């Protein structure tokens, strides 16, 4: 589905911010993307979406991509309903001049049902909780029938029940043969997925969690800001200096 070799990525007119990215993702795999703030998680996702050019290396992507971007409050002032957001996933399916019709609306409603939000279709997207917004965006990816779903820090700010729901949805997407990339600050969570990709300005390591989630790799990824918990597994990490720690 995705195969990247020696990628280097930068922003237009700026320096290269991420180098040495080599990894591959097969259908049905869940990949956790770890890294400190500014480590390059969003940059990698934007490059995979074709928004940024690679400056070195090669990558191939097979299949349709869907994205669940970080939902910032500041961007939520549009008076669009949850159903409208899901319907945006239908753009690109038909000719651009055709407005979504009854068939698309039925598909969008079905997608909302899959994420457990069938009764929220008419609510304003921006007024939903963080967890509900994430699920609406998952429904949009379902509407796109995405083969690859990219989640950028979807768990940030979610309470435990919402996070559990989202984890179950991610598992379900993968079980259907979709590839899922999820950036997270929760090392313990990444441990349950198929592969882990560690970034800190460059790719530190990629592989199955049992190979990647070692003290050495995590220390390099987070520059020694790893928090320990009693079961011996590094669980959370401190964000950049001064920011609060998440566990
Ligand atoms: N739009 C942008 N233009 C230029 N540099 C950027 C832009 N967005 C991010 N960067 C830089 O790219 C690096 C990686 O950032 P980012 O991918 O956002 O990290 P993360 O998502 O892991 O927190 C940082 O050094 C950041 O300053
Ligand atoms: Mg980011």
PDB file of C-alpha atoms in Angstrom, residues 1-4 7 9 23 25 41-52 59-69 85-86 88-93 137-152 173 177-182:
ATOM      1  CA  UNK A   1       0.000   0.000   0.000  1.00  0.00           C
ATOM      2  CA  UNK A   2       2.723   2.440   1.008  1.00  0.00           C
ATOM      3  CA  UNK A   3       6.398   2.009   0.313  1.00  0.00           C
ATOM      4  CA  UNK A   4       8.838   4.798   1.183  1.00  0.00           C
ATOM      5  CA  UNK A   7      12.432  10.087   1.937  1.00  0.00           C
ATOM      6  CA  UNK A   9      10.709  16.213   3.197  1.00  0.00           C
ATOM      7  CA  UNK A  23       9.061   2.058   5.740  1.00  0.00           C
ATOM      8  CA  UNK A  25       2.714  -0.617   5.073  1.00  0.00           C
ATOM      9  CA  UNK A  41       4.503  13.407  12.269  1.00  0.00           C
ATOM     10  CA  UNK A  42       2.200  15.873  10.520  1.00  0.00           C
ATOM     11  CA  UNK A  43       4.854  16.582   7.903  1.00  0.00           C
ATOM     12  CA  UNK A  44       5.036  12.882   7.009  1.00  0.00           C
ATOM     13  CA  UNK A  45       1.257  12.658   6.690  1.00  0.00           C
ATOM     14  CA  UNK A  46       1.135  15.736   4.487  1.00  0.00           C
ATOM     15  CA  UNK A  47       3.836  14.275   2.259  1.00  0.00           C
ATOM     16  CA  UNK A  48       1.865  11.027   1.963  1.00  0.00           C
ATOM     17  CA  UNK A  49      -1.174  13.077   0.953  1.00  0.00           C
ATOM     18  CA  UNK A  50       0.900  14.720  -1.759  1.00  0.00           C
ATOM     19  CA  UNK A  51       0.735  18.160  -0.159  1.00  0.00           C
ATOM     20  CA  UNK A  52       4.511  18.395   0.260  1.00  0.00           C
ATOM     21  CA  UNK A  59       7.603   6.589  -2.345  1.00  0.00           C
ATOM     22  CA  UNK A  60       4.693   4.796  -3.871  1.00  0.00           C
ATOM     23  CA  UNK A  61       1.152   4.702  -2.587  1.00  0.00           C
ATOM     24  CA  UNK A  62      -1.492   2.401  -3.933  1.00  0.00           C
ATOM     25  CA  UNK A  63      -5.085   3.122  -3.156  1.00  0.00           C
ATOM     26  CA  UNK A  64      -7.328   5.929  -2.114  1.00  0.00           C
ATOM     27  CA  UNK A  65      -6.365   7.953   0.907  1.00  0.00           C
ATOM     28  CA  UNK A  66      -8.595   9.371   3.556  1.00  0.00           C
ATOM     29  CA  UNK A  67      -7.454  11.664   6.295  1.00  0.00           C
ATOM     30  CA  UNK A  68      -8.574  12.460   9.812  1.00  0.00           C
ATOM     31  CA  UNK A  69      -6.693  15.690  10.501  1.00  0.00           C
ATOM     32  CA  UNK A  85     -18.780  16.753   6.491  1.00  0.00           C
ATOM     33  CA  UNK A  86     -19.321  13.085   5.645  1.00  0.00           C
ATOM     34  CA  UNK A  88     -17.502  15.864   1.477  1.00  0.00           C
ATOM     35  CA  UNK A  89     -16.076  12.370   1.176  1.00  0.00           C
ATOM     36  CA  UNK A  90     -18.285  11.891  -1.872  1.00  0.00           C
ATOM     37  CA  UNK A  91     -16.565  14.725  -3.749  1.00  0.00           C
ATOM     38  CA  UNK A  92     -14.186  13.135  -6.165  1.00  0.00           C
ATOM     39  CA  UNK A  93     -16.416  10.126  -6.546  1.00  0.00           C
ATOM     40  CA  UNK A 137     -14.104  12.327  10.069  1.00  0.00           C
ATOM     41  CA  UNK A 138     -13.767   8.535  10.154  1.00  0.00           C
ATOM     42  CA  UNK A 139     -17.204   8.369   8.525  1.00  0.00           C
ATOM     43  CA  UNK A 140     -15.957  10.765   5.851  1.00  0.00           C
ATOM     44  CA  UNK A 141     -13.011   8.416   5.189  1.00  0.00           C
ATOM     45  CA  UNK A 142     -15.498   5.523   4.944  1.00  0.00           C
ATOM     46  CA  UNK A 143     -17.505   7.599   2.475  1.00  0.00           C
ATOM     47  CA  UNK A 144     -14.324   8.000   0.411  1.00  0.00           C
ATOM     48  CA  UNK A 145     -13.882   4.256   0.744  1.00  0.00           C
ATOM     49  CA  UNK A 146     -10.288   5.040   1.629  1.00  0.00           C
ATOM     50  CA  UNK A 147      -7.770   2.199   1.406  1.00  0.00           C
ATOM     51  CA  UNK A 148      -5.353   4.157   3.548  1.00  0.00           C
ATOM     52  CA  UNK A 149      -6.561   6.202   6.505  1.00  0.00           C
ATOM     53  CA  UNK A 150      -4.228   8.736   8.102  1.00  0.00           C
ATOM     54  CA  UNK A 151      -5.024   9.865  11.654  1.00  0.00           C
ATOM     55  CA  UNK A 152      -3.072  12.824  13.008  1.00  0.00           C
ATOM     56  CA  UNK A 173     -10.875  -0.331   9.594  1.00  0.00           C
ATOM     57  CA  UNK A 177      -8.048  -4.549   4.893  1.00  0.00           C
ATOM     58  CA  UNK A 178      -7.496  -0.814   5.104  1.00  0.00           C
ATOM     59  CA  UNK A 179      -4.067   0.472   6.107  1.00  0.00           C
ATOM     60  CA  UNK A 180      -4.127   2.855   9.027  1.00  0.00           C
ATOM     61  CA  UNK A 181      -1.447   5.304  10.145  1.00  0.00           C
ATOM     62  CA  UNK A 182      -2.011   6.919  13.538  1.00  0.00           C
TER      63      UNK A 182
END
